[in-house]
mmCIF file of C-alpha atoms and ligand atoms in Angstrom:
data_model
loop_
_atom_site.group_PDB
_atom_site.id
_atom_site.type_symbol
_atom_site.label_atom_id
_atom_site.label_comp_id
_atom_site.label_asym_id
_atom_site.label_seq_id
_atom_site.Cartn_x
_atom_site.Cartn_y
_atom_site.Cartn_z
ATOM 1 C CA HIS A 30 30.582 -107.359 64.651
ATOM 2 C CA SER A 31 32.666 -110.489 65.237
ATOM 3 C CA GLY A 32 32.880 -111.447 61.567
ATOM 4 C CA LYS A 33 31.901 -114.996 62.500
ATOM 5 C CA PHE A 34 29.029 -117.062 61.239
ATOM 6 C CA PRO A 35 26.515 -118.129 63.923
ATOM 7 C CA HIS A 36 27.598 -121.775 63.763
ATOM 8 C CA GLN A 37 31.212 -120.746 64.475
ATOM 9 C CA ILE A 38 30.039 -118.843 67.549
ATOM 10 C CA VAL A 39 28.118 -121.905 68.758
ATOM 11 C CA ALA A 40 31.118 -124.182 68.130
ATOM 12 C CA LYS A 41 33.458 -121.801 69.970
ATOM 13 C CA LYS A 42 31.090 -121.644 72.945
ATOM 14 C CA ILE A 43 30.713 -125.435 73.161
ATOM 15 C CA GLN A 44 34.460 -126.026 72.831
ATOM 16 C CA SER A 45 35.167 -123.513 75.606
ATOM 17 C CA LEU A 46 32.987 -125.361 78.122
ATOM 18 C CA LEU A 47 34.771 -127.816 80.404
ATOM 19 C CA VAL A 48 33.666 -131.086 81.976
ATOM 20 C CA ALA A 49 34.110 -129.319 85.344
ATOM 21 C CA ASP A 50 31.272 -126.922 84.387
ATOM 22 C CA ILE A 51 28.592 -129.594 83.897
ATOM 23 C CA LYS A 52 29.663 -132.797 85.718
ATOM 24 C CA SER A 53 27.478 -134.538 88.328
ATOM 25 C CA VAL A 54 28.209 -136.350 91.561
ATOM 26 C CA PRO A 55 29.503 -139.895 90.911
ATOM 27 C CA ILE A 56 27.599 -142.866 92.304
ATOM 28 C CA VAL A 57 30.120 -145.519 93.281
ATOM 29 C CA VAL A 58 30.002 -149.045 94.681
ATOM 30 C CA SER A 59 32.679 -151.406 95.932
ATOM 31 C CA GLU A 60 33.886 -154.317 93.829
ATOM 32 C CA LYS A 61 32.478 -156.663 96.476
ATOM 33 C CA CYS A 62 28.981 -155.144 96.171
ATOM 34 C CA SER A 63 26.509 -157.789 94.970
ATOM 35 C CA VAL A 64 24.670 -157.516 91.661
ATOM 36 C CA TYR A 65 21.465 -157.352 93.740
ATOM 37 C CA ASP A 66 22.722 -154.336 95.734
ATOM 38 C CA ALA A 67 23.929 -152.671 92.517
ATOM 39 C CA VAL A 68 20.396 -152.904 91.080
ATOM 40 C CA VAL A 69 18.964 -151.405 94.290
ATOM 41 C CA THR A 70 21.574 -148.603 94.183
ATOM 42 C CA MET A 71 20.655 -147.753 90.573
ATOM 43 C CA PHE A 72 17.019 -147.351 91.560
ATOM 44 C CA ILE A 73 17.703 -145.356 94.725
ATOM 45 C CA GLU A 74 20.237 -143.040 93.081
ATOM 46 C CA ASP A 75 18.330 -142.834 89.785
ATOM 47 C CA VAL A 76 21.380 -143.418 87.551
ATOM 48 C CA GLY A 77 22.044 -145.835 84.706
ATOM 49 C CA THR A 78 25.761 -146.307 85.346
ATOM 50 C CA LEU A 79 27.640 -147.115 88.540
ATOM 51 C CA PHE A 80 31.382 -146.737 88.955
ATOM 52 C CA VAL A 81 33.161 -149.510 90.804
ATOM 53 C CA VAL A 82 35.996 -148.434 93.073
ATOM 54 C CA LYS A 83 38.579 -150.132 95.237
ATOM 55 C CA GLU A 84 39.892 -148.801 98.549
ATOM 56 C CA GLY A 85 40.794 -145.115 98.388
ATOM 57 C CA GLY A 86 38.111 -144.433 95.766
ATOM 58 C CA LEU A 87 40.283 -145.563 92.862
ATOM 59 C CA LEU A 88 38.483 -146.549 89.653
ATOM 60 C CA GLU A 89 38.255 -150.297 89.001
ATOM 61 C CA GLY A 90 35.322 -150.590 86.605
ATOM 62 C CA VAL A 91 31.959 -149.511 85.278
ATOM 63 C CA ILE A 92 28.634 -151.301 85.496
ATOM 64 C CA SER A 93 25.676 -150.447 83.250
ATOM 65 C CA ARG A 94 22.041 -151.483 83.099
ATOM 66 C CA LYS A 95 22.738 -154.005 80.362
ATOM 67 C CA ASP A 96 25.593 -155.590 82.341
ATOM 68 C CA LEU A 97 23.099 -156.192 85.168
ATOM 69 C CA LEU A 98 20.345 -157.441 82.878
ATOM 70 C CA LYS A 99 22.786 -159.855 81.238
ATOM 71 C CA THR A 100 23.628 -161.462 84.581
ATOM 72 C CA THR A 101 19.948 -162.159 85.209
ATOM 73 C CA LEU A 102 19.991 -164.412 82.113
ATOM 74 C CA GLY A 103 22.745 -166.578 83.585
ATOM 75 C CA GLY A 104 20.578 -167.897 86.416
ATOM 76 C CA GLN A 105 23.225 -167.093 89.043
ATOM 77 C CA ASP A 106 22.419 -166.039 92.600
ATOM 78 C CA ILE A 107 22.583 -162.237 92.219
ATOM 79 C CA GLN A 108 22.646 -161.780 96.010
ATOM 80 C CA LYS A 109 26.014 -163.549 96.058
ATOM 81 C CA LEU A 110 27.509 -162.558 92.708
ATOM 82 C CA PRO A 111 29.895 -159.569 93.110
ATOM 83 C CA VAL A 112 29.755 -156.733 90.527
ATOM 84 C CA GLY A 113 33.487 -157.202 89.990
ATOM 85 C CA VAL A 114 32.669 -160.318 87.960
ATOM 86 C CA VAL A 115 30.327 -158.609 85.485
ATOM 87 C CA MET A 116 31.650 -155.029 85.201
ATOM 88 C CA THR A 117 33.755 -153.562 82.409
ATOM 89 C CA ARG A 118 37.187 -153.453 83.997
ATOM 90 C CA MET A 119 40.213 -151.162 83.837
ATOM 91 C CA PRO A 120 42.108 -150.608 81.569
ATOM 92 C CA ASN A 121 39.059 -150.876 79.302
ATOM 93 C CA VAL A 122 37.185 -148.025 81.003
ATOM 94 C CA LEU A 123 36.928 -144.737 79.116
ATOM 95 C CA PHE A 124 37.122 -141.698 81.345
ATOM 96 C CA THR A 125 37.420 -137.934 81.283
ATOM 97 C CA HIS A 126 38.882 -135.248 83.548
ATOM 98 C CA THR A 127 37.654 -131.851 84.754
ATOM 99 C CA GLU A 128 39.766 -129.832 82.282
ATOM 100 C CA GLU A 129 38.700 -131.750 79.169
ATOM 101 C CA SER A 130 36.295 -129.850 76.903
ATOM 102 C CA VAL A 131 32.662 -130.933 76.995
ATOM 103 C CA TRP A 132 32.860 -131.329 73.225
ATOM 104 C CA SER A 133 35.725 -133.803 73.430
ATOM 105 C CA ALA A 134 34.048 -135.809 76.224
ATOM 106 C CA ALA A 135 30.772 -135.911 74.261
ATOM 107 C CA TRP A 136 32.742 -137.177 71.262
ATOM 108 C CA LYS A 137 33.969 -140.097 73.413
ATOM 109 C CA LEU A 138 30.389 -140.922 74.492
ATOM 110 C CA ILE A 139 29.181 -140.997 70.893
ATOM 111 C CA THR A 140 32.074 -142.833 69.231
ATOM 112 C CA HIS A 141 32.332 -145.503 71.930
ATOM 113 C CA GLU A 142 28.547 -145.805 72.358
ATOM 114 C CA VAL A 143 28.488 -145.504 76.140
ATOM 115 C CA ASP A 144 26.093 -143.519 78.334
ATOM 116 C CA ALA A 145 28.501 -142.100 80.908
ATOM 117 C CA LEU A 146 32.153 -141.447 81.702
ATOM 118 C CA PRO A 147 33.731 -141.301 85.130
ATOM 119 C CA VAL A 148 35.485 -137.972 85.744
ATOM 120 C CA VAL A 149 38.840 -138.836 87.277
ATOM 121 C CA ARG A 150 41.944 -137.290 88.834
ATOM 122 C CA LYS A 151 45.240 -139.088 88.332
ATOM 123 C CA VAL A 152 47.005 -140.094 91.551
ATOM 124 C CA ALA A 153 50.478 -141.610 91.560
ATOM 125 C CA GLN A 154 50.583 -144.911 93.457
ATOM 126 C CA PRO A 155 53.365 -145.919 95.876
ATOM 127 C CA ASP A 156 54.486 -148.586 93.371
ATOM 128 C CA GLY A 157 54.914 -145.958 90.640
ATOM 129 C CA SER A 158 51.785 -146.872 88.666
ATOM 130 C CA ASP A 159 48.885 -144.498 88.018
ATOM 131 C CA GLY A 160 45.590 -144.698 89.904
ATOM 132 C CA TYR A 161 42.469 -142.756 88.986
ATOM 133 C CA GLU A 162 40.355 -141.249 91.743
ATOM 134 C CA VAL A 163 36.683 -140.859 90.751
ATOM 135 C CA VAL A 164 35.620 -137.227 91.265
ATOM 136 C CA GLY A 165 32.515 -136.969 89.073
ATOM 137 C CA ARG A 166 30.238 -138.358 86.409
ATOM 138 C CA LEU A 167 29.543 -137.088 82.906
ATOM 139 C CA SER A 168 26.482 -138.643 81.272
ATOM 140 C CA LYS A 169 24.382 -138.064 78.187
ATOM 141 C CA THR A 170 21.899 -136.336 80.511
ATOM 142 C CA ASN A 171 24.496 -133.662 81.358
ATOM 143 C CA ILE A 172 24.993 -133.026 77.643
ATOM 144 C CA THR A 173 21.238 -132.875 76.987
ATOM 145 C CA ARG A 174 20.756 -130.430 79.873
ATOM 146 C CA LEU A 175 23.547 -128.233 78.487
ATOM 147 C CA PHE A 176 21.934 -128.363 75.043
ATOM 148 C CA VAL A 177 18.647 -127.122 76.513
ATOM 149 C CA GLU A 178 20.417 -124.334 78.431
ATOM 150 C CA LEU A 179 22.368 -123.197 75.367
ATOM 151 C CA GLY A 180 19.125 -123.172 73.378
ATOM 152 C CA GLU A 181 17.609 -120.772 75.906
ATOM 153 C CA GLY A 182 20.243 -118.324 74.703
ATOM 154 C CA ASN A 183 21.140 -116.774 78.061
HETATM 155 P P1 LIG B 228 23.485 -149.647 78.871
HETATM 156 O O1 LIG B 228 23.966 -150.962 79.366
HETATM 157 O O2 LIG B 228 22.446 -149.062 79.788
HETATM 158 O O3 LIG B 228 23.120 -149.646 77.427
HETATM 159 P P2 LIG B 228 26.028 -148.373 78.158
HETATM 160 O O4 LIG B 228 25.655 -148.272 76.704
HETATM 161 O O5 LIG B 228 26.716 -147.207 78.774
HETATM 162 O O6 LIG B 228 24.740 -148.632 79.045
HETATM 163 O O7 LIG B 228 26.936 -149.656 78.378
HETATM 164 C C1 LIG B 228 27.229 -150.580 77.375
HETATM 165 C C2 LIG B 228 28.477 -151.377 77.757
HETATM 166 O O8 LIG B 228 29.606 -150.502 77.834
HETATM 167 C C3 LIG B 228 28.404 -152.078 79.124
HETATM 168 O O9 LIG B 228 28.987 -153.352 79.045
HETATM 169 C C4 LIG B 228 29.209 -151.176 80.058
HETATM 170 O O10 LIG B 228 29.875 -151.890 81.088
HETATM 171 C C5 LIG B 228 30.202 -150.550 79.110
HETATM 172 N N1 LIG B 228 30.544 -149.157 79.513
HETATM 173 C C6 LIG B 228 29.721 -148.210 80.008
HETATM 174 N N2 LIG B 228 30.384 -147.066 80.272
HETATM 175 C C7 LIG B 228 31.674 -147.296 79.933
HETATM 176 C C8 LIG B 228 32.873 -146.510 79.973
HETATM 177 N N3 LIG B 228 32.877 -145.263 80.427
HETATM 178 N N4 LIG B 228 34.028 -147.104 79.548
HETATM 179 C C9 LIG B 228 34.033 -148.371 79.091
HETATM 180 N N5 LIG B 228 32.953 -149.152 79.033
HETATM 181 C C10 LIG B 228 31.778 -148.636 79.445
#
């Protein structure tokens, strides 16, 4: 007998799981990608969030469904408008890393009211600054899937 209440066992289990255990493949586009192509990519890849990267796969921004919808209200030519103009840009992008606990990453999703976080790896740049290579995606769907799996009790 562990001497723990069931909810403590559940909490311990959830806090021991890492982002690395449940992350998905990231869907990325270039900053020069048009809003039109971003919409097409969302449909083809069946995701709600795209990560925008510069050369070398370094994180530049995030683009969500609402960002794209908003641009359609402006009456601009979405075939010509680059996503770089409408995305949420670094340093305002929230991210996670493979060794962060799932609990802590889920806390970020809830408190900041976003649907997904890029999973990144820090890479030192030649000029001494930090770059963040996108290595995965953690979305509310990953958390929901985990919830279902934990509920199965295996
Ligand atoms: P949706 O637009 O589908 O509701 P979100 O709620 O995730 O999707 O996005 C809301 C806003 O937050 C958008 O402007 C988006 O660019 C921004 N956003 C999404 N994910 C992040 C993130 N990881 N870090 C910072 N901002 C984000």
